[in-house]
Tab-separated table of C-alpha atoms and ligand atoms in Angstrom:
chain	number	residue	atom	x	y	z
A	6	MET	CA	20.775	-63.732	-36.690
A	7	THR	CA	17.397	-63.946	-35.042
A	8	ILE	CA	16.809	-62.700	-31.559
A	9	GLN	CA	13.809	-63.612	-29.462
A	10	TRP	CA	13.052	-60.427	-27.582
A	11	PHE	CA	11.894	-60.650	-24.015
A	12	PRO	CA	11.448	-57.723	-21.615
A	13	GLY	CA	14.826	-58.457	-20.035
A	14	HIS	CA	16.554	-58.339	-23.415
A	15	MET	CA	14.898	-55.037	-24.228
A	16	THR	CA	16.018	-53.498	-20.964
A	17	LYS	CA	19.552	-54.718	-21.590
A	18	ALA	CA	19.576	-53.481	-25.212
A	19	ARG	CA	18.337	-50.118	-24.098
A	20	ARG	CA	20.949	-49.848	-21.349
A	21	GLN	CA	23.726	-50.837	-23.743
A	22	ILE	CA	22.713	-48.140	-26.213
A	23	GLN	CA	22.422	-45.527	-23.502
A	24	GLU	CA	25.957	-46.378	-22.358
A	25	LYS	CA	27.189	-45.898	-25.915
A	26	LEU	CA	25.309	-42.605	-26.296
A	27	LYS	CA	27.678	-41.102	-23.741
A	28	LEU	CA	30.573	-41.714	-26.121
A	29	ILE	CA	29.129	-40.314	-29.320
A	30	ASP	CA	27.955	-37.100	-30.989
A	31	VAL	CA	25.453	-38.388	-33.558
A	32	VAL	CA	23.262	-41.428	-34.098
A	33	ILE	CA	22.819	-43.095	-37.453
A	34	GLU	CA	19.397	-44.709	-37.315
A	35	LEU	CA	19.197	-47.454	-39.913
A	36	VAL	CA	15.807	-48.499	-41.299
A	37	ASP	CA	14.724	-50.688	-44.209
A	38	ALA	CA	13.629	-48.548	-47.170
A	39	ARG	CA	10.886	-51.078	-47.992
A	40	LEU	CA	9.218	-50.520	-44.618
A	41	PRO	CA	10.695	-47.401	-43.033
A	42	LEU	CA	8.216	-47.188	-40.163
A	43	SER	CA	7.705	-50.877	-39.481
A	44	SER	CA	11.465	-51.411	-39.279
A	45	ARG	CA	11.894	-48.751	-36.592
A	46	ASN	CA	12.077	-49.313	-32.897
A	47	PRO	CA	8.870	-48.096	-31.223
A	48	MET	CA	10.727	-46.213	-28.471
A	49	ILE	CA	13.488	-44.734	-30.571
A	50	ASP	CA	12.848	-41.069	-29.726
A	51	GLU	CA	12.839	-41.781	-26.023
A	52	ILE	CA	15.923	-44.013	-26.166
A	53	LEU	CA	18.035	-41.534	-28.128
A	54	GLN	CA	17.367	-38.742	-25.644
A	55	GLY	CA	17.612	-35.962	-28.193
A	56	LYS	CA	20.974	-36.952	-29.700
A	57	PRO	CA	21.385	-35.501	-33.190
A	58	ARG	CA	20.258	-38.158	-35.616
A	59	LEU	CA	20.613	-39.085	-39.272
A	60	ILE	CA	17.983	-41.475	-40.627
A	61	VAL	CA	19.423	-43.824	-43.240
A	62	LEU	CA	17.039	-45.783	-45.437
A	63	ASN	CA	19.022	-48.892	-46.332
A	64	LYS	CA	18.362	-51.594	-48.957
A	65	SER	CA	17.100	-48.858	-51.253
A	66	ASP	CA	18.131	-51.127	-54.138
A	67	LEU	CA	15.164	-53.354	-53.216
A	68	ALA	CA	12.634	-50.573	-52.596
A	69	ASP	CA	10.364	-48.582	-54.924
A	70	PRO	CA	12.446	-45.461	-55.732
A	71	ALA	CA	9.442	-43.126	-55.975
A	72	VAL	CA	8.175	-44.132	-52.530
A	73	THR	CA	11.675	-43.879	-51.063
A	74	ARG	CA	11.761	-40.244	-52.156
A	75	GLN	CA	8.408	-39.680	-50.436
A	76	TRP	CA	9.780	-41.200	-47.234
A	77	ILE	CA	12.838	-38.967	-47.309
A	78	ASP	CA	10.577	-35.920	-47.641
A	79	PHE	CA	8.415	-37.253	-44.829
A	80	PHE	CA	11.355	-37.601	-42.428
A	81	LYS	CA	12.650	-34.183	-43.422
A	82	GLN	CA	9.271	-32.679	-42.644
A	83	GLU	CA	9.558	-34.268	-39.231
A	84	GLY	CA	12.791	-32.344	-38.805
A	85	HIS	CA	15.303	-35.141	-39.450
A	86	LEU	CA	18.094	-35.437	-41.956
A	87	ALA	CA	17.396	-38.516	-44.072
A	88	ILE	CA	19.127	-40.259	-46.974
A	89	GLN	CA	18.880	-43.498	-48.907
A	90	VAL	CA	21.739	-45.959	-49.339
A	91	ASP	CA	22.535	-49.463	-50.445
A	92	ALA	CA	25.020	-50.676	-47.871
A	93	TYR	CA	25.580	-53.856	-49.830
A	94	THR	CA	27.243	-52.074	-52.757
A	95	GLY	CA	28.093	-48.890	-50.871
A	96	GLN	CA	25.840	-46.721	-53.039
A	97	GLY	CA	25.184	-43.411	-51.264
A	98	ILE	CA	27.274	-44.078	-48.157
A	99	LYS	CA	29.784	-41.300	-48.890
A	100	GLU	CA	27.077	-38.857	-47.794
A	101	ILE	CA	27.015	-40.271	-44.273
A	102	PRO	CA	30.153	-38.602	-42.832
A	103	LEU	CA	29.251	-35.332	-44.558
A	104	LEU	CA	25.774	-35.294	-43.032
A	105	ALA	CA	27.069	-36.395	-39.636
A	106	LYS	CA	29.295	-33.326	-39.715
A	107	GLU	CA	26.360	-31.201	-40.861
A	108	LEU	CA	24.479	-32.285	-37.730
A	109	MET	CA	27.364	-30.993	-35.610
A	110	LYS	CA	27.773	-27.776	-37.596
A	111	GLU	CA	26.897	-25.327	-34.826
A	112	LYS	CA	29.124	-26.997	-32.271
A	113	ILE	CA	31.996	-27.150	-34.747
A	114	GLU	CA	31.557	-23.463	-35.573
A	115	ARG	CA	31.550	-22.539	-31.874
A	116	GLN	CA	34.757	-24.476	-31.358
A	117	LEU	CA	36.435	-22.890	-34.364
A	118	ALA	CA	35.427	-19.445	-33.080
A	119	LYS	CA	37.185	-20.248	-29.812
A	120	GLY	CA	40.267	-21.402	-31.691
A	121	ILE	CA	39.693	-25.059	-30.863
A	122	ASN	CA	40.380	-27.571	-33.596
A	123	PRO	CA	37.271	-29.811	-33.673
A	124	ARG	CA	37.852	-33.537	-33.415
A	125	ALA	CA	36.225	-36.087	-35.740
A	126	VAL	CA	32.468	-36.537	-35.286
A	127	ARG	CA	31.751	-39.697	-33.303
A	128	ALA	CA	28.852	-41.818	-34.510
A	129	LEU	CA	26.893	-44.918	-33.526
A	130	ILE	CA	24.740	-47.032	-35.847
A	131	VAL	CA	21.490	-48.293	-34.332
A	132	GLY	CA	18.625	-50.371	-35.700
A	133	ILE	CA	16.583	-53.536	-35.406
A	134	PRO	CA	18.146	-56.879	-36.454
A	135	ASN	CA	18.667	-57.433	-40.178
A	136	VAL	CA	18.434	-53.849	-41.391
A	137	GLY	CA	22.072	-54.035	-42.478
A	138	LYS	CA	24.010	-52.561	-39.553
A	139	SER	CA	27.042	-54.883	-39.880
A	140	THR	CA	27.040	-54.524	-43.649
A	141	LEU	CA	27.089	-50.731	-43.338
A	142	ILE	CA	29.823	-50.750	-40.691
A	143	ASN	CA	31.992	-52.957	-42.913
A	144	ARG	CA	31.353	-50.732	-45.939
A	145	LEU	CA	32.158	-47.539	-44.057
A	146	ALA	CA	35.264	-49.152	-42.601
A	147	GLY	CA	36.334	-50.431	-46.008
A	148	ARG	CA	37.122	-53.819	-44.465
A	149	ASN	CA	35.510	-56.602	-42.509
A	150	ILE	CA	35.155	-55.849	-38.841
A	151	ALA	CA	34.973	-59.065	-36.846
A	152	ALA	CA	31.445	-59.953	-35.778
A	153	THR	CA	31.126	-59.188	-32.103
A	154	GLY	CA	27.994	-60.760	-30.764
A	155	ASP	CA	27.253	-60.999	-27.090
A	156	ARG	CA	29.245	-64.128	-26.376
A	157	PRO	CA	29.462	-65.038	-22.711
A	158	GLY	CA	32.898	-64.655	-21.277
A	159	VAL	CA	34.156	-62.688	-24.260
A	160	THR	CA	34.506	-59.044	-23.528
A	161	LYS	CA	35.959	-56.857	-26.185
A	162	ALA	CA	36.854	-53.234	-25.834
A	163	GLN	CA	34.892	-50.936	-28.124
A	164	GLN	CA	36.913	-49.758	-31.055
A	165	TRP	CA	36.622	-46.616	-33.096
A	166	ILE	CA	36.669	-47.040	-36.836
A	167	LYS	CA	37.969	-44.082	-38.801
A	168	VAL	CA	35.735	-43.110	-41.722
A	169	GLY	CA	37.852	-40.630	-43.636
A	170	THR	CA	39.286	-37.911	-41.434
A	171	GLU	CA	36.044	-36.394	-40.229
A	172	MET	CA	34.096	-39.251	-38.678
A	173	GLU	CA	34.725	-42.066	-36.235
A	174	LEU	CA	32.270	-44.925	-35.832
A	175	LEU	CA	31.816	-47.343	-32.947
A	176	ASP	CA	32.536	-50.833	-34.264
A	177	THR	CA	29.543	-52.439	-32.523
A	178	PRO	CA	26.081	-51.207	-33.462
A	179	GLY	CA	23.197	-50.646	-31.089
A	180	ILE	CA	20.674	-53.437	-31.613
A	181	LEU	CA	17.050	-52.537	-30.948
A	182	TRP	CA	13.832	-54.532	-30.948
A	183	PRO	CA	11.079	-54.100	-33.537
A	184	LYS	CA	7.431	-53.240	-32.881
A	185	PHE	CA	5.383	-56.199	-31.751
A	186	GLU	CA	1.978	-54.773	-30.973
A	187	ASP	CA	0.786	-54.325	-34.535
A	188	GLN	CA	0.278	-57.547	-36.485
A	189	ASN	CA	0.646	-55.767	-39.842
A	190	VAL	CA	4.107	-54.647	-38.788
A	191	GLY	CA	4.903	-58.307	-38.090
A	192	TYR	CA	3.677	-59.301	-41.548
A	193	ARG	CA	5.785	-56.638	-43.251
A	194	LEU	CA	8.882	-57.684	-41.305
A	195	ALA	CA	8.227	-61.356	-42.074
A	196	LEU	CA	7.672	-60.651	-45.791
A	197	THR	CA	11.122	-59.119	-46.082
A	198	GLY	CA	12.667	-61.884	-43.990
A	199	ALA	CA	13.518	-59.598	-41.063
A	200	ILE	CA	11.789	-61.846	-38.537
A	201	ARG	CA	11.344	-65.603	-38.460
A	202	GLU	CA	8.250	-66.647	-40.291
A	203	GLU	CA	7.622	-69.451	-37.801
A	204	ILE	CA	6.328	-66.793	-35.420
A	205	LEU	CA	3.481	-66.113	-37.867
A	206	ASN	CA	1.569	-68.414	-40.184
A	207	VAL	CA	3.230	-68.643	-43.611
A	208	GLU	CA	-0.078	-68.518	-45.491
A	209	ASP	CA	-1.134	-65.433	-43.558
A	210	ILE	CA	2.145	-63.710	-44.400
A	211	ALA	CA	1.770	-64.578	-48.098
A	212	PHE	CA	-1.881	-63.470	-48.071
A	213	PHE	CA	-0.893	-60.125	-46.559
A	214	GLY	CA	1.867	-59.708	-49.170
A	215	VAL	CA	-0.264	-60.709	-52.150
A	216	LYS	CA	-3.057	-58.403	-51.059
A	217	TYR	CA	-0.716	-55.414	-50.953
A	218	LEU	CA	1.493	-56.230	-53.906
A	219	VAL	CA	-1.172	-57.136	-56.460
A	220	LYS	CA	-2.736	-53.793	-55.716
A	221	TYR	CA	0.387	-51.655	-56.060
A	222	TYR	CA	2.826	-53.842	-58.007
A	223	TRP	CA	0.622	-56.004	-60.217
A	224	GLU	CA	2.742	-56.102	-63.367
A	225	PRO	CA	5.693	-58.177	-62.084
A	226	PHE	CA	3.201	-60.629	-60.540
A	227	ARG	CA	1.244	-60.980	-63.735
A	228	GLU	CA	4.362	-61.556	-65.742
A	229	ARG	CA	6.129	-63.975	-63.464
A	230	PHE	CA	3.152	-66.209	-62.708
A	231	ASP	CA	1.228	-65.808	-65.987
A	232	LEU	CA	-1.735	-64.308	-64.162
A	233	LYS	CA	-4.712	-63.009	-66.089
A	234	ASP	CA	-6.863	-60.432	-64.387
A	235	GLN	CA	-5.873	-58.142	-61.580
A	236	PRO	CA	-8.286	-58.500	-58.638
A	237	THR	CA	-10.898	-55.766	-58.652
A	238	ASP	CA	-11.856	-55.856	-54.997
A	239	PHE	CA	-8.697	-56.029	-52.895
A	240	GLU	CA	-10.744	-56.359	-49.718
A	241	ASN	CA	-12.353	-59.547	-50.966
A	242	PRO	CA	-10.317	-62.462	-49.537
A	243	ASP	CA	-11.585	-64.821	-52.252
A	244	GLU	CA	-9.943	-62.739	-54.942
A	245	ILE	CA	-6.622	-62.729	-53.096
A	246	VAL	CA	-6.761	-66.479	-52.451
A	247	ALA	CA	-7.548	-67.009	-56.161
A	248	VAL	CA	-4.236	-65.272	-56.989
A	249	MET	CA	-2.406	-67.467	-54.468
A	250	GLU	CA	-3.969	-70.544	-56.047
A	251	ALA	CA	-2.945	-69.442	-59.522
A	252	ILE	CA	0.620	-68.974	-58.248
A	253	GLY	CA	0.479	-72.473	-56.699
A	254	ARG	CA	-0.736	-74.047	-59.932
A	255	LYS	CA	2.002	-72.289	-61.865
A	256	ARG	CA	4.583	-73.683	-59.449
A	257	GLY	CA	3.113	-77.209	-59.434
A	258	CYS	CA	1.841	-77.156	-55.832
A	259	ILE	CA	-1.038	-79.546	-56.492
A	260	VAL	CA	-2.302	-82.164	-54.045
A	261	SER	CA	-4.809	-84.984	-54.467
A	262	GLY	CA	-8.053	-83.952	-56.095
A	263	GLY	CA	-6.312	-81.140	-57.974
A	264	ARG	CA	-6.416	-78.863	-54.959
A	265	VAL	CA	-3.643	-76.254	-54.575
A	266	ASP	CA	-1.321	-76.709	-51.603
A	267	LEU	CA	-1.521	-73.125	-50.364
A	268	GLU	CA	1.110	-73.571	-47.689
A	269	LYS	CA	3.666	-74.773	-50.205
A	270	ALA	CA	2.668	-72.059	-52.691
A	271	SER	CA	3.063	-69.436	-49.948
A	272	GLY	CA	6.552	-70.685	-49.097
A	273	ILE	CA	7.628	-70.502	-52.726
A	274	LEU	CA	6.162	-67.045	-53.143
A	275	LEU	CA	7.972	-65.730	-50.055
A	276	ARG	CA	11.286	-67.155	-51.273
A	277	GLU	CA	10.893	-65.539	-54.692
A	278	LEU	CA	9.813	-62.253	-53.184
A	279	ARG	CA	12.772	-62.125	-50.810
A	280	ALA	CA	15.164	-63.058	-53.596
A	281	GLY	CA	13.998	-59.958	-55.470
A	282	LYS	CA	12.390	-62.009	-58.262
A	283	LEU	CA	9.264	-59.847	-58.144
A	284	GLY	CA	11.089	-56.595	-58.594
A	285	ARG	CA	11.411	-53.617	-56.296
A	286	TYR	CA	8.617	-52.845	-53.894
A	287	THR	CA	7.827	-50.839	-50.766
A	288	LEU	CA	5.294	-52.153	-48.273
A	289	GLU	CA	4.162	-48.879	-46.733
A	290	ALA	CA	3.913	-45.314	-47.967
A	291	PRO	CA	3.897	-42.129	-45.897
A	292	TYR	CA	1.037	-40.455	-47.744
N	312	LIG	P1	22.265	-56.438	-39.120
N	312	LIG	O1	21.584	-57.554	-38.384
N	312	LIG	O2	21.510	-55.158	-38.992
N	312	LIG	O3	23.723	-56.279	-38.780
N	312	LIG	O4	22.156	-56.811	-40.686
N	312	LIG	P2	23.269	-57.400	-41.672
N	312	LIG	O5	24.322	-56.386	-41.967
N	312	LIG	O6	23.703	-58.721	-41.192
N	312	LIG	O7	22.392	-57.562	-43.012
N	312	LIG	C1	21.263	-58.422	-43.090
N	312	LIG	C2	21.118	-58.912	-44.525
N	312	LIG	O8	20.777	-57.833	-45.385
N	312	LIG	C3	22.390	-59.525	-45.104
N	312	LIG	O9	22.023	-60.638	-45.895
N	312	LIG	C4	22.944	-58.402	-45.974
N	312	LIG	O10	23.714	-58.894	-47.047
N	312	LIG	C5	21.684	-57.757	-46.481
N	312	LIG	N1	21.872	-56.327	-46.799
N	312	LIG	C6	22.387	-55.378	-46.004
N	312	LIG	N2	22.361	-54.174	-46.612
N	312	LIG	C7	21.795	-54.369	-47.830
N	312	LIG	C8	21.460	-53.495	-48.933
N	312	LIG	O11	21.647	-52.268	-48.904
N	312	LIG	N3	20.869	-54.085	-50.004
N	312	LIG	C9	20.615	-55.411	-50.065
N	312	LIG	N4	20.050	-55.898	-51.157
N	312	LIG	N5	20.914	-56.251	-49.044
N	312	LIG	C10	21.491	-55.742	-47.951
C-alpha cells in the first residue's frame, strides 16, 4: 500500500490516532530496524502526548544485528523500552505483552494495593506505512485479521484482539507519515522499498545505496558482482559510479557503444537489495 501524504491526510491521521489514544494504555511504536530513525514519524513525541511507549524494531531479520543492538541501547538511553522482532516469523514478539505490562507496572501495583483486579493492558500499534504493522497484528493475534483500510462507506467498529490474558490490542493500527524534509531519509526509505521509487530518481537511490553499502558492507557486494577493489574515496562520485557500472556489466546492462545502462543496472540492484540478496544491512547507525 502506498499513500501519498498531503497536509489534509496528515491532519486526519493525527486525529485518528489521538482518538484511539483515549482507548489505550500503551503505544507500540513500530520502526524498521534497518533505518530506525528514518522510519519514524517526525512528530511522534508530540502526537503520542506522553503515553507510555514501547519501541519495536521490526524486520530485524534483514538488519545488521550488531547495529540493531546499538539502536536498542540508544533508545534505552533516551528513556524508552525497546526490543527487536521479526514480525514475519514471530521471532521476539512474545516479549511485547510482557513489556507492555512492565510499562503499566506502577498503575497495576496501585490497583492491586487498593484491592482492584487490573484489567488487561490495552495497546495500539503505530508506525509509517510498510513497517509491518498488519503483519505484527496478525502474528500477535495468531490469525489473519481482515484488512481494514479506509474504504468510503464502510465503517467498522474497532475490535480488541486478545493477546494472551494480559494484553488487548486494537485491530486497526495508527498509520503515520514519514519524514519528508530530509532527502537522505527519502533515499533510505526508497532503498528498502518503503516508499515508491518513482518519487525519486532510481539512479540517485542506487547511488546513495552503493555509496553507503560498499563502505560498510563491501564483502557481499564484491562476492555477488565479482567486484575487484573496494573504493578508497567514498566521497568521490566517480568511484561509486564505477561500482555501479561494474554491477551493470555483470548483469548485462550494456547499450550501444558498450556503455552501461545505469538506469537498468540501478533497477536490478534495488531489486536484489530488497530481496535480501546482498545480505543483512542497516542504513544508519546511532553512534
Ligand atoms: P504495514 O503497512 O505497516 O501494515 O506493513 P505490512 O504488515 O503490510 O508489511 C509490509 C511488508 O513487510 C510485507 O511484505 C511484509 O511481509 C513485510 N514484513 C513485515 N514484517 C517483516 C519482518 O519482520 N521481516 C521481514 N523480512 N519482512 C517483514
